[in-house]
Short mmCIF file of C-alpha atoms in Angstrom, two decimals:
data_model
loop_
_atom_site.label_atom_id
_atom_site.label_comp_id
_atom_site.label_asym_id
_atom_site.label_seq_id
_atom_site.Cartn_x
_atom_site.Cartn_y
_atom_site.Cartn_z
CA MET A 6 48.05 -4.88 -75.33
CA SER A 7 48.05 -4.12 -79.05
CA ARG A 8 49.43 -6.54 -81.51
CA HIS A 9 51.48 -3.94 -83.60
CA LYS A 10 53.85 -3.08 -80.65
CA PHE A 11 55.38 -6.51 -81.24
CA VAL A 12 55.76 -6.46 -85.06
CA VAL A 13 59.33 -7.63 -85.60
CA LYS A 14 61.60 -5.35 -87.32
CA ARG A 15 64.38 -7.75 -88.02
CA HIS A 16 63.04 -9.55 -91.22
CA GLU A 17 66.14 -11.63 -91.54
CA SER A 18 65.12 -13.53 -88.14
CA TRP A 19 61.75 -14.15 -89.56
CA ARG A 20 63.06 -15.31 -92.93
CA TYR A 21 65.47 -17.68 -91.09
CA LEU A 22 62.62 -19.31 -89.09
CA PHE A 23 60.44 -19.74 -92.06
CA THR A 24 63.20 -21.56 -94.01
CA TYR A 25 64.09 -23.66 -90.89
CA LEU A 26 60.59 -24.65 -90.23
CA ARG A 27 59.88 -25.51 -93.91
CA LYS A 28 63.00 -27.75 -93.99
CA LEU A 29 62.04 -29.25 -90.64
CA TYR A 30 58.53 -30.50 -91.59
CA SER A 31 59.19 -31.15 -95.24
CA THR A 32 62.38 -33.37 -94.99
CA GLY A 33 62.49 -34.06 -91.18
CA SER A 34 65.12 -33.02 -88.66
CA ARG A 35 67.69 -35.20 -87.12
CA PHE A 36 64.82 -36.15 -84.81
CA THR A 37 62.70 -37.77 -87.60
CA GLY A 38 64.61 -40.75 -88.78
CA GLU A 39 63.22 -41.65 -92.12
CA GLY A 40 60.27 -39.33 -91.92
CA ASP A 41 58.13 -41.26 -89.40
CA VAL A 42 56.17 -39.11 -87.09
CA LEU A 43 55.17 -40.22 -83.60
CA GLU A 44 51.65 -40.31 -82.40
CA SER A 45 50.32 -37.94 -79.73
CA VAL A 46 50.12 -39.39 -76.21
CA TYR A 47 47.84 -36.66 -74.80
CA PRO A 48 46.61 -37.82 -71.33
CA ARG A 49 42.97 -38.62 -71.54
CA GLY A 50 40.56 -36.00 -70.18
CA LEU A 51 42.61 -33.07 -71.26
CA LYS A 52 40.57 -29.96 -71.55
CA SER A 53 40.72 -27.75 -74.54
CA PRO A 54 41.10 -24.10 -73.66
CA ASP A 55 38.25 -21.64 -74.35
CA LYS A 56 38.13 -17.83 -74.90
CA SER A 57 38.06 -17.17 -71.01
CA ASP A 58 41.31 -19.15 -70.60
CA LYS A 59 43.13 -17.19 -73.26
CA LEU A 60 41.79 -14.02 -71.90
CA ALA A 61 42.98 -14.93 -68.32
CA VAL A 62 46.60 -15.51 -69.68
CA LEU A 63 46.53 -12.24 -71.72
CA GLU A 64 45.28 -10.33 -68.71
CA PHE A 65 48.15 -12.04 -66.59
CA LEU A 66 50.72 -10.86 -68.98
CA ASP A 67 49.32 -7.36 -69.37
CA LYS A 68 49.35 -6.83 -65.64
CA SER A 69 52.79 -8.16 -65.27
CA PHE A 70 54.18 -5.94 -68.06
CA ILE A 71 52.36 -2.79 -66.95
CA ARG A 72 53.81 -3.35 -63.45
CA TYR A 73 57.32 -3.08 -64.84
CA GLY A 74 56.51 -0.16 -67.38
CA SER A 75 57.56 -2.23 -70.49
CA HIS A 76 56.42 -4.70 -73.02
CA GLY A 77 58.24 -7.14 -70.60
CA LYS A 78 59.79 -10.64 -70.79
CA VAL A 79 58.77 -13.89 -69.49
CA CYS A 80 60.82 -16.82 -68.23
CA VAL A 81 59.19 -20.30 -69.34
CA ILE A 82 59.77 -23.42 -67.03
CA SER A 83 58.84 -26.27 -69.31
CA GLY A 84 58.21 -30.06 -68.30
CA ALA A 85 57.31 -33.19 -69.90
CA GLY A 86 53.67 -32.17 -70.39
CA ILE A 87 54.75 -30.08 -73.53
CA SER A 88 56.17 -33.19 -75.46
CA THR A 89 53.33 -35.50 -75.04
CA GLU A 90 51.87 -34.09 -78.22
CA SER A 91 55.21 -35.13 -79.77
CA GLY A 92 54.69 -38.71 -78.82
CA ILE A 93 56.77 -38.72 -75.73
CA PRO A 94 55.00 -39.89 -72.25
CA ASP A 95 55.11 -37.79 -69.23
CA TYR A 96 55.53 -39.10 -65.75
CA ARG A 97 53.03 -37.61 -63.54
CA SER A 98 49.72 -36.70 -65.62
CA PRO A 99 46.52 -38.19 -63.94
CA GLY A 100 46.06 -41.70 -65.11
CA ARG A 101 49.74 -42.35 -65.74
CA PRO A 102 51.08 -45.65 -64.39
CA PRO A 103 53.72 -45.37 -61.81
CA HIS A 104 57.27 -45.24 -62.94
CA GLN A 105 60.46 -45.42 -60.96
CA PRO A 106 63.52 -44.59 -63.31
CA ILE A 107 67.00 -45.51 -62.57
CA THR A 108 69.03 -43.55 -60.07
CA HIS A 109 72.58 -41.98 -60.65
CA ASP A 110 73.99 -44.26 -57.75
CA GLN A 111 72.58 -47.42 -59.37
CA PHE A 112 73.85 -46.50 -62.70
CA VAL A 113 77.41 -45.82 -61.76
CA SER A 114 77.99 -48.44 -59.12
CA ASN A 115 76.44 -51.61 -60.79
CA VAL A 116 77.18 -53.12 -64.20
CA ALA A 117 73.88 -55.07 -64.15
CA TYR A 118 71.96 -51.82 -63.84
CA ARG A 119 73.87 -50.25 -66.66
CA ARG A 120 73.30 -53.21 -68.86
CA ARG A 121 69.67 -53.01 -68.02
CA TYR A 122 69.56 -49.22 -68.75
CA TRP A 123 71.22 -49.48 -72.01
CA ALA A 124 69.14 -52.48 -73.34
CA ARG A 125 66.04 -50.40 -72.62
CA SER A 126 67.31 -47.18 -73.78
CA TYR A 127 68.49 -48.90 -77.11
CA VAL A 128 64.96 -49.79 -78.00
CA GLY A 129 63.39 -46.56 -76.67
CA TYR A 130 65.82 -44.19 -78.45
CA GLU A 131 64.91 -45.67 -81.89
CA ARG A 132 61.36 -44.27 -81.17
CA LEU A 133 62.37 -41.19 -79.13
CA SER A 134 64.65 -39.87 -82.10
CA LYS A 135 61.57 -39.64 -84.33
CA ALA A 136 59.83 -36.98 -82.12
CA ARG A 137 58.99 -33.53 -83.83
CA PRO A 138 58.40 -30.37 -82.11
CA GLY A 139 54.78 -29.70 -81.13
CA LYS A 140 52.62 -26.73 -80.94
CA THR A 141 54.04 -25.49 -77.57
CA HIS A 142 57.64 -25.76 -78.78
CA ILE A 143 56.97 -23.68 -81.86
CA SER A 144 54.88 -21.17 -79.98
CA LEU A 145 57.94 -20.32 -77.67
CA ALA A 146 60.19 -20.12 -80.85
CA VAL A 147 57.68 -17.50 -82.04
CA LEU A 148 57.32 -15.57 -78.98
CA GLU A 149 61.13 -15.61 -78.49
CA GLN A 150 61.33 -13.94 -81.96
CA LEU A 151 58.85 -11.44 -80.70
CA GLY A 152 61.33 -10.45 -77.90
CA LEU A 153 58.88 -11.61 -75.28
CA LEU A 154 60.93 -14.34 -73.57
CA SER A 155 63.91 -13.95 -71.32
CA GLY A 156 64.72 -17.77 -71.56
CA ASN A 157 63.37 -21.37 -71.46
CA VAL A 158 64.22 -23.45 -68.47
CA SER A 159 63.54 -26.93 -69.76
CA GLN A 160 63.37 -29.98 -67.45
CA ASN A 161 63.14 -32.09 -70.69
CA VAL A 162 66.01 -34.06 -72.22
CA ASP A 163 64.55 -34.50 -75.69
CA GLY A 164 66.09 -31.40 -77.23
CA LEU A 165 62.67 -30.42 -78.93
CA LEU A 166 62.94 -26.87 -77.90
CA LEU A 167 66.21 -26.43 -79.87
CA ALA A 168 64.67 -28.36 -82.71
CA SER A 169 61.79 -25.86 -82.99
CA GLY A 170 63.89 -22.92 -83.58
CA VAL A 171 64.36 -21.49 -80.04
CA SER A 172 67.90 -20.10 -79.89
CA GLY A 173 70.49 -22.18 -77.68
CA SER A 174 71.41 -18.98 -75.87
CA ARG A 175 67.82 -18.83 -74.74
CA ILE A 176 67.53 -22.36 -73.42
CA VAL A 177 68.99 -24.21 -70.53
CA GLU A 178 68.50 -27.76 -70.26
CA LEU A 179 68.40 -28.54 -66.39
CA HIS A 180 68.61 -32.20 -66.73
CA GLY A 181 70.85 -32.46 -69.73
CA ASN A 182 70.31 -33.75 -73.38
CA ILE A 183 69.59 -37.39 -74.20
CA HIS A 184 71.03 -36.97 -77.76
CA TYR A 185 74.55 -36.89 -76.23
CA VAL A 186 76.59 -39.50 -74.34
CA ARG A 187 79.57 -38.90 -71.97
CA CYS A 188 82.36 -41.10 -70.68
CA LEU A 189 82.63 -40.75 -66.77
CA LYS A 190 86.22 -41.64 -66.81
CA CYS A 191 87.94 -39.58 -69.43
CA GLY A 192 85.14 -37.00 -70.15
CA LEU A 193 84.75 -37.78 -73.95
CA LYS A 194 81.39 -36.49 -75.16
CA VAL A 195 79.82 -37.92 -78.46
CA GLY A 196 76.49 -37.91 -80.29
CA ARG A 197 74.00 -40.69 -79.21
CA ASP A 198 73.50 -41.68 -82.78
CA VAL A 199 77.24 -42.69 -82.79
CA VAL A 200 76.75 -44.75 -79.67
CA GLN A 201 73.38 -46.15 -81.14
CA ARG A 202 75.33 -47.54 -84.18
CA GLN A 203 77.91 -49.14 -81.92
CA MET A 204 75.22 -50.94 -80.04
CA ARG A 205 73.48 -52.06 -83.02
CA GLU A 206 76.91 -53.57 -84.28
CA LEU A 207 77.36 -55.18 -80.87
CA ASN A 208 73.87 -56.64 -80.75
CA MET A 209 73.04 -57.73 -84.24
CA GLU A 210 71.33 -60.98 -83.12
CA TRP A 211 69.70 -59.22 -80.16
CA ALA A 212 68.36 -56.48 -82.44
CA THR A 213 66.68 -59.06 -84.71
CA ASP A 214 65.38 -61.03 -81.72
CA SER A 215 63.84 -57.87 -79.80
CA LYS A 216 61.87 -57.00 -83.16
CA GLU A 217 60.08 -60.17 -82.90
CA HIS A 218 59.42 -59.89 -79.21
CA GLN A 219 58.49 -56.29 -79.58
CA GLU A 220 54.66 -56.52 -79.30
CA ARG A 221 54.56 -58.61 -76.28
CA SER A 222 57.67 -57.90 -74.25
CA ILE A 223 58.36 -54.15 -74.93
CA PHE A 224 56.28 -51.07 -74.10
CA GLU A 225 57.03 -47.31 -73.67
CA ARG A 226 58.07 -45.35 -70.89
CA PRO A 227 59.10 -41.70 -70.39
CA ASP A 228 62.25 -40.38 -71.80
CA GLY A 229 62.84 -43.18 -74.25
CA ASP A 230 62.86 -45.80 -71.69
CA TYR A 231 61.21 -49.09 -72.59
CA ALA A 232 60.26 -52.13 -70.38
CA VAL A 233 62.34 -54.99 -71.92
CA THR A 234 62.07 -58.58 -70.54
CA GLU A 235 65.00 -59.61 -68.36
CA GLU A 236 65.90 -62.51 -70.85
CA LEU A 237 66.53 -59.84 -73.54
CA VAL A 238 68.47 -57.66 -70.91
CA ASP A 239 70.77 -60.57 -70.05
CA GLN A 240 71.62 -60.93 -73.77
CA PHE A 241 72.45 -57.50 -74.41
CA TYR A 242 75.97 -55.88 -74.80
CA PRO A 243 76.19 -52.35 -73.52
CA PRO A 244 78.53 -49.61 -75.34
CA PHE A 245 81.95 -48.82 -74.39
CA CYS A 246 84.00 -45.55 -74.62
CA PHE A 247 85.64 -44.93 -77.90
CA ARG A 248 88.77 -43.77 -76.15
CA CYS A 249 88.86 -45.71 -72.93
CA GLY A 250 87.57 -49.04 -74.21
CA GLN A 251 85.90 -51.36 -71.70
CA ASN A 252 87.34 -49.40 -68.79
CA GLY A 253 85.20 -46.33 -69.31
CA ILE A 254 81.59 -45.99 -68.38
CA LEU A 255 79.35 -44.45 -71.01
CA LYS A 256 76.33 -42.47 -69.65
CA PRO A 257 73.84 -40.63 -71.35
CA ASP A 258 74.44 -36.63 -70.90
CA VAL A 259 71.50 -36.34 -68.47
CA VAL A 260 70.82 -35.91 -64.86
CA PHE A 261 69.45 -39.18 -63.33
CA PHE A 262 67.29 -39.24 -60.21
CA GLY A 263 69.50 -38.60 -57.15
CA ASP A 264 72.17 -36.68 -59.03
CA ASN A 265 72.65 -32.97 -58.92
CA VAL A 266 71.73 -30.40 -61.70
CA PRO A 267 75.23 -29.16 -63.03
CA LYS A 268 75.99 -25.85 -61.46
CA GLU A 269 76.34 -23.98 -64.70
CA ASN A 270 72.94 -25.01 -65.71
CA ALA A 271 71.58 -23.91 -62.27
CA LEU A 272 73.15 -20.48 -62.48
CA ARG A 273 71.87 -19.75 -65.96
CA ALA A 274 68.45 -21.00 -65.07
CA ARG A 275 68.48 -18.32 -61.95
CA HIS A 276 69.80 -15.67 -64.34
CA PHE A 277 66.80 -16.15 -66.76
CA ILE A 278 64.55 -15.74 -63.40
CA GLU A 279 66.22 -12.60 -62.43
CA GLN A 280 66.04 -11.06 -66.02
CA SER A 281 62.13 -11.65 -66.10
CA GLU A 282 58.97 -9.83 -65.27
CA ALA A 283 56.90 -13.00 -65.12
CA ILE A 284 57.14 -16.73 -64.90
CA LEU A 285 55.14 -19.20 -66.97
CA VAL A 286 55.07 -22.91 -66.05
CA LEU A 287 54.08 -25.11 -68.94
CA GLY A 288 53.34 -28.84 -68.71
CA SER A 289 55.22 -29.47 -65.36
CA SER A 290 54.06 -30.68 -61.98
CA LEU A 291 57.35 -29.02 -60.53
CA SER A 292 57.90 -32.19 -58.58
CA THR A 293 61.55 -31.88 -58.69
CA PHE A 294 63.13 -29.21 -56.50
CA SER A 295 65.42 -28.22 -59.34
CA ALA A 296 62.31 -26.62 -60.98
CA TYR A 297 60.14 -25.92 -57.90
CA GLY A 298 62.95 -24.07 -56.29
CA LEU A 299 63.17 -21.58 -59.16
CA VAL A 300 59.41 -21.01 -58.86
CA GLN A 301 59.71 -20.54 -55.20
CA ARG A 302 62.57 -18.00 -55.37
CA ALA A 303 60.79 -16.08 -58.19
CA SER A 304 57.69 -15.78 -55.86
CA ARG A 305 59.10 -15.38 -52.40
CA GLU A 306 62.53 -13.54 -53.01
CA LEU A 307 61.50 -11.62 -56.43
CA SER A 308 57.81 -11.26 -55.84
CA LEU A 309 57.18 -12.25 -59.73
CA PRO A 310 53.76 -13.13 -60.77
CA ILE A 311 53.50 -16.87 -61.69
CA CYS A 312 51.19 -18.47 -64.29
CA ILE A 313 50.87 -22.22 -64.41
CA ILE A 314 49.33 -24.18 -67.38
CA ASN A 315 49.45 -27.85 -66.44
CA TYR A 316 47.05 -30.89 -66.51
CA GLY A 317 46.72 -31.87 -62.82
CA PRO A 318 48.07 -30.33 -59.65
CA THR A 319 51.52 -29.01 -59.21
CA ARG A 320 53.82 -28.49 -56.38
CA ALA A 321 53.70 -24.65 -56.56
CA ASP A 322 49.90 -24.27 -57.08
CA HIS A 323 49.77 -22.20 -53.78
CA LEU A 324 52.39 -19.77 -55.22
CA ALA A 325 50.44 -19.31 -58.78
CA THR A 326 48.88 -16.06 -59.56
CA LEU A 327 47.05 -18.11 -62.09
CA LYS A 328 46.59 -21.74 -62.60
CA LEU A 329 44.94 -23.30 -65.59
CA ASP A 330 44.41 -27.15 -66.26
CA VAL A 331 43.91 -27.04 -70.13
CA ASP A 332 45.58 -28.02 -73.27
CA THR A 333 49.08 -26.24 -73.11
CA GLY A 334 49.72 -26.47 -76.86
CA LEU A 335 46.40 -25.02 -78.09
CA LEU A 336 46.46 -22.15 -75.46
CA MET A 337 50.06 -21.22 -76.36
CA VAL A 338 48.93 -21.16 -80.11
CA GLN A 339 46.15 -18.59 -79.07
CA ILE A 340 48.60 -16.42 -77.29
CA CYS A 341 50.91 -16.53 -80.23
CA GLN A 342 48.01 -15.56 -82.53
CA HIS A 343 47.25 -12.38 -80.21
CA PHE A 344 50.83 -11.17 -80.37
CA ALA A 345 52.33 -12.04 -83.73
CA PRO A 346 51.35 -10.29 -87.00
CA GLU A 347 48.66 -12.22 -88.75
CA HIS A 348 50.72 -13.06 -91.87
CA VAL A 349 53.56 -14.34 -89.58
CA PHE A 350 51.29 -16.42 -87.45
CA LYS A 351 49.49 -18.23 -90.43
CA LYS A 352 52.90 -18.81 -92.32
CA TYR A 353 54.80 -20.20 -89.30
CA PHE A 354 51.82 -22.55 -88.23
CA LYS A 355 50.06 -23.59 -91.25
CA GLN A 356 52.91 -25.89 -92.39
CA ARG A 357 51.90 -28.21 -89.89
CA PHE A 358 48.95 -27.34 -87.79
CA GLN A 359 46.43 -26.45 -90.34
CA GLN A 360 43.50 -27.73 -88.28
CA ILE A 361 43.94 -24.95 -85.56
CA LEU A 362 43.82 -21.96 -87.95
#
């Protein structure tokens, strides 16, 4: 497939993206705090893609698009594996310790579980909020501007796809967004930064104490969760609703284990699948049915070809047209380099990823 077919005619779109990226990496976005950047938490043993991996993906896309007689559009289903480069651990990569997150029923029915969740999340969010988009996130922003993506179905709650420049209309966050908090009683929705400030004011002495204990009592989990000693948990005051007061239950605007994906999100994800000519799974083991069900439907009902790029086995390996066990970010950059005009690729990526050019 020749590169010139995908040269973008809407120069204003590119100018917007360049300006956005310069601002993001020169001054930091709302995810970067005072400019600190999280270190990568790539799984050990992750293989770098070689030329054959790149050619295999390009051949997969070529065959998919030729089948439909156009340059085509791909629906991306992404998971925690694309954010490990940004410093956010995933759940199921080989070598990861077992982790049992809080369930929806535990959170809504037990004040002790809520106190424990908010104490751990209060510490974890301070770190999570500094995460910046990685190579996969930015690659998807470029491919969207090239007209190659029908949509991005994200299982992540970190908001990094939107921060990378992917338009909100092309993203469905299946499991919500941790940067917002909602009251289960009155429905009030506020930014997490507001709730974070409230917890800081409620726990001034606790916050000082937790810093002293941080090295020995706190360590990182996926999705901004930190393991905190029960002694610290017992001393923590959880947040309360700004409208309902202590009668309202504040919950991060995410889907906990055991809860259902909002119907609107599920319908939008199905729509993206139906508008696509191929499915690209990035950094996901597809263990949750909310994502696996989409791949299953794409394969069995829509007969769409499926490419999976993930470190380790997935639930849908038997449905895959192509499965690669390599570094997702590096491979996606190579795919971008193939499709994007050379000056666009270099200008877009050299701001942060000079080592790969």
